[in-house]
């Protein structure tokens, strides 16, 4: 199960950095993987769609949360977004 999660995240370009606790990624990595803006990420947090932790004024997300949202975000794309 963890191996398939690692492959899914790798394909999305999400890699946990060594300086961050294993299994956590920062907001920029989430935005890059999900192809969303900073404001959309904030909305996902505000609506409790994605869990997070905050450390030194920076948000961090569990890699599992990102993996869970990958298929959902693909369905939310418009034709223009997919070009």
PDB file of C-alpha atoms in Angstrom:
ATOM      1  CA  UNK A   1       0.000   0.000   0.000  1.00  0.00           C
ATOM      2  CA  UNK A   2       2.771   2.449   0.883  1.00  0.00           C
ATOM      3  CA  UNK A   3       4.698   1.522  -2.239  1.00  0.00           C
ATOM      4  CA  UNK A   4       1.721   2.338  -4.459  1.00  0.00           C
ATOM      5  CA  UNK A   5       1.284   5.641  -2.585  1.00  0.00           C
ATOM      6  CA  UNK A   6       4.940   6.463  -3.170  1.00  0.00           C
ATOM      7  CA  UNK A   7       4.581   5.715  -6.903  1.00  0.00           C
ATOM      8  CA  UNK A   8       1.437   7.840  -7.173  1.00  0.00           C
ATOM      9  CA  UNK A   9       3.093  10.784  -5.444  1.00  0.00           C
ATOM     10  CA  UNK A  10       6.247  10.379  -7.514  1.00  0.00           C
ATOM     11  CA  UNK A  11       4.216  10.534 -10.737  1.00  0.00           C
ATOM     12  CA  UNK A  12       2.576  13.713  -9.440  1.00  0.00           C
ATOM     13  CA  UNK A  13       5.984  15.204  -8.683  1.00  0.00           C
ATOM     14  CA  UNK A  14       5.544  15.237  -4.895  1.00  0.00           C
ATOM     15  CA  UNK A  15       8.593  14.259  -2.899  1.00  0.00           C
ATOM     16  CA  UNK A  16       8.974  14.588   0.852  1.00  0.00           C
ATOM     17  CA  UNK A  17      12.121  16.602   1.511  1.00  0.00           C
ATOM     18  CA  UNK A  18      14.571  15.353   4.150  1.00  0.00           C
ATOM     19  CA  UNK A  19      14.416  18.561   6.202  1.00  0.00           C
ATOM     20  CA  UNK A  20      10.676  18.090   6.622  1.00  0.00           C
ATOM     21  CA  UNK A  21       9.395  15.217   8.716  1.00  0.00           C
ATOM     22  CA  UNK A  22       8.998  12.125   6.582  1.00  0.00           C
ATOM     23  CA  UNK A  23       5.581  11.909   4.957  1.00  0.00           C
ATOM     24  CA  UNK A  24       4.894  15.657   4.953  1.00  0.00           C
ATOM     25  CA  UNK A  25       5.092  18.111   2.045  1.00  0.00           C
ATOM     26  CA  UNK A  26       4.836  21.881   1.927  1.00  0.00           C
ATOM     27  CA  UNK A  27       2.184  23.978   0.231  1.00  0.00           C
ATOM     28  CA  UNK A  28       4.189  24.625  -2.925  1.00  0.00           C
ATOM     29  CA  UNK A  29       4.600  20.914  -3.527  1.00  0.00           C
ATOM     30  CA  UNK A  30       0.862  20.391  -3.009  1.00  0.00           C
ATOM     31  CA  UNK A  31       0.006  23.195  -5.439  1.00  0.00           C
ATOM     32  CA  UNK A  32       2.407  21.781  -8.034  1.00  0.00           C
ATOM     33  CA  UNK A  33       1.076  18.227  -7.668  1.00  0.00           C
ATOM     34  CA  UNK A  34      -2.598  19.203  -7.801  1.00  0.00           C
ATOM     35  CA  UNK A  35      -2.105  22.026 -10.316  1.00  0.00           C
ATOM     36  CA  UNK A  36      -3.949  24.488  -8.096  1.00  0.00           C
ATOM     37  CA  UNK A  37      -3.379  28.052  -6.971  1.00  0.00           C
ATOM     38  CA  UNK A  38      -2.489  29.235  -3.495  1.00  0.00           C
ATOM     39  CA  UNK A  39      -6.038  30.541  -3.084  1.00  0.00           C
ATOM     40  CA  UNK A  40      -7.535  27.162  -4.039  1.00  0.00           C
ATOM     41  CA  UNK A  41      -5.289  25.448  -1.513  1.00  0.00           C
ATOM     42  CA  UNK A  42      -6.473  27.917   1.119  1.00  0.00           C
ATOM     43  CA  UNK A  43     -10.085  27.128   0.204  1.00  0.00           C
ATOM     44  CA  UNK A  44      -9.379  23.403   0.580  1.00  0.00           C
ATOM     45  CA  UNK A  45      -8.018  24.123   4.070  1.00  0.00           C
ATOM     46  CA  UNK A  46     -10.894  26.453   4.985  1.00  0.00           C
ATOM     47  CA  UNK A  47     -13.480  23.874   3.895  1.00  0.00           C
ATOM     48  CA  UNK A  48     -11.589  21.110   5.721  1.00  0.00           C
ATOM     49  CA  UNK A  49     -11.103  19.132   2.541  1.00  0.00           C
ATOM     50  CA  UNK A  50      -7.379  18.759   3.205  1.00  0.00           C
ATOM     51  CA  UNK A  51      -5.784  18.350   6.591  1.00  0.00           C
ATOM     52  CA  UNK A  52      -2.656  20.277   7.516  1.00  0.00           C
ATOM     53  CA  UNK A  53      -0.256  21.253  10.257  1.00  0.00           C
ATOM     54  CA  UNK A  54       1.296  24.655  10.697  1.00  0.00           C
ATOM     55  CA  UNK A  55       4.869  25.179  11.818  1.00  0.00           C
ATOM     56  CA  UNK A  56       6.704  28.523  11.851  1.00  0.00           C
ATOM     57  CA  UNK A  57       3.917  30.209   9.870  1.00  0.00           C
ATOM     58  CA  UNK A  58       4.151  27.610   7.099  1.00  0.00           C
ATOM     59  CA  UNK A  59       1.588  24.946   6.238  1.00  0.00           C
ATOM     60  CA  UNK A  60       2.513  21.293   5.793  1.00  0.00           C
ATOM     61  CA  UNK A  61       0.333  18.498   4.443  1.00  0.00           C
ATOM     62  CA  UNK A  62       0.501  14.742   4.809  1.00  0.00           C
ATOM     63  CA  UNK A  63       1.481  13.052   1.568  1.00  0.00           C
ATOM     64  CA  UNK A  64      -1.506  10.717   2.002  1.00  0.00           C
ATOM     65  CA  UNK A  65      -3.855  13.728   1.912  1.00  0.00           C
ATOM     66  CA  UNK A  66      -2.350  14.855  -1.382  1.00  0.00           C
ATOM     67  CA  UNK A  67      -2.628  11.355  -2.820  1.00  0.00           C
ATOM     68  CA  UNK A  68      -6.274  11.185  -1.744  1.00  0.00           C
ATOM     69  CA  UNK A  69      -7.035  14.430  -3.582  1.00  0.00           C
ATOM     70  CA  UNK A  70      -5.178  13.640  -6.821  1.00  0.00           C
ATOM     71  CA  UNK A  71      -8.044  11.722  -8.466  1.00  0.00           C
ATOM     72  CA  UNK A  72     -10.640  14.179  -7.169  1.00  0.00           C
ATOM     73  CA  UNK A  73      -8.852  17.228  -8.528  1.00  0.00           C
ATOM     74  CA  UNK A  74      -8.610  15.612 -11.963  1.00  0.00           C
ATOM     75  CA  UNK A  75     -12.398  15.367 -12.099  1.00  0.00           C
ATOM     76  CA  UNK A  76     -12.753  19.050 -11.205  1.00  0.00           C
ATOM     77  CA  UNK A  77     -10.782  20.244 -14.241  1.00  0.00           C
ATOM     78  CA  UNK A  78     -12.517  22.074 -17.034  1.00  0.00           C
ATOM     79  CA  UNK A  79     -11.653  21.505 -20.690  1.00  0.00           C
ATOM     80  CA  UNK A  80      -9.595  24.721 -20.637  1.00  0.00           C
ATOM     81  CA  UNK A  81      -7.645  23.581 -17.558  1.00  0.00           C
ATOM     82  CA  UNK A  82      -6.695  20.303 -19.213  1.00  0.00           C
ATOM     83  CA  UNK A  83      -5.043  21.888 -22.241  1.00  0.00           C
TER      84      UNK A  83
END
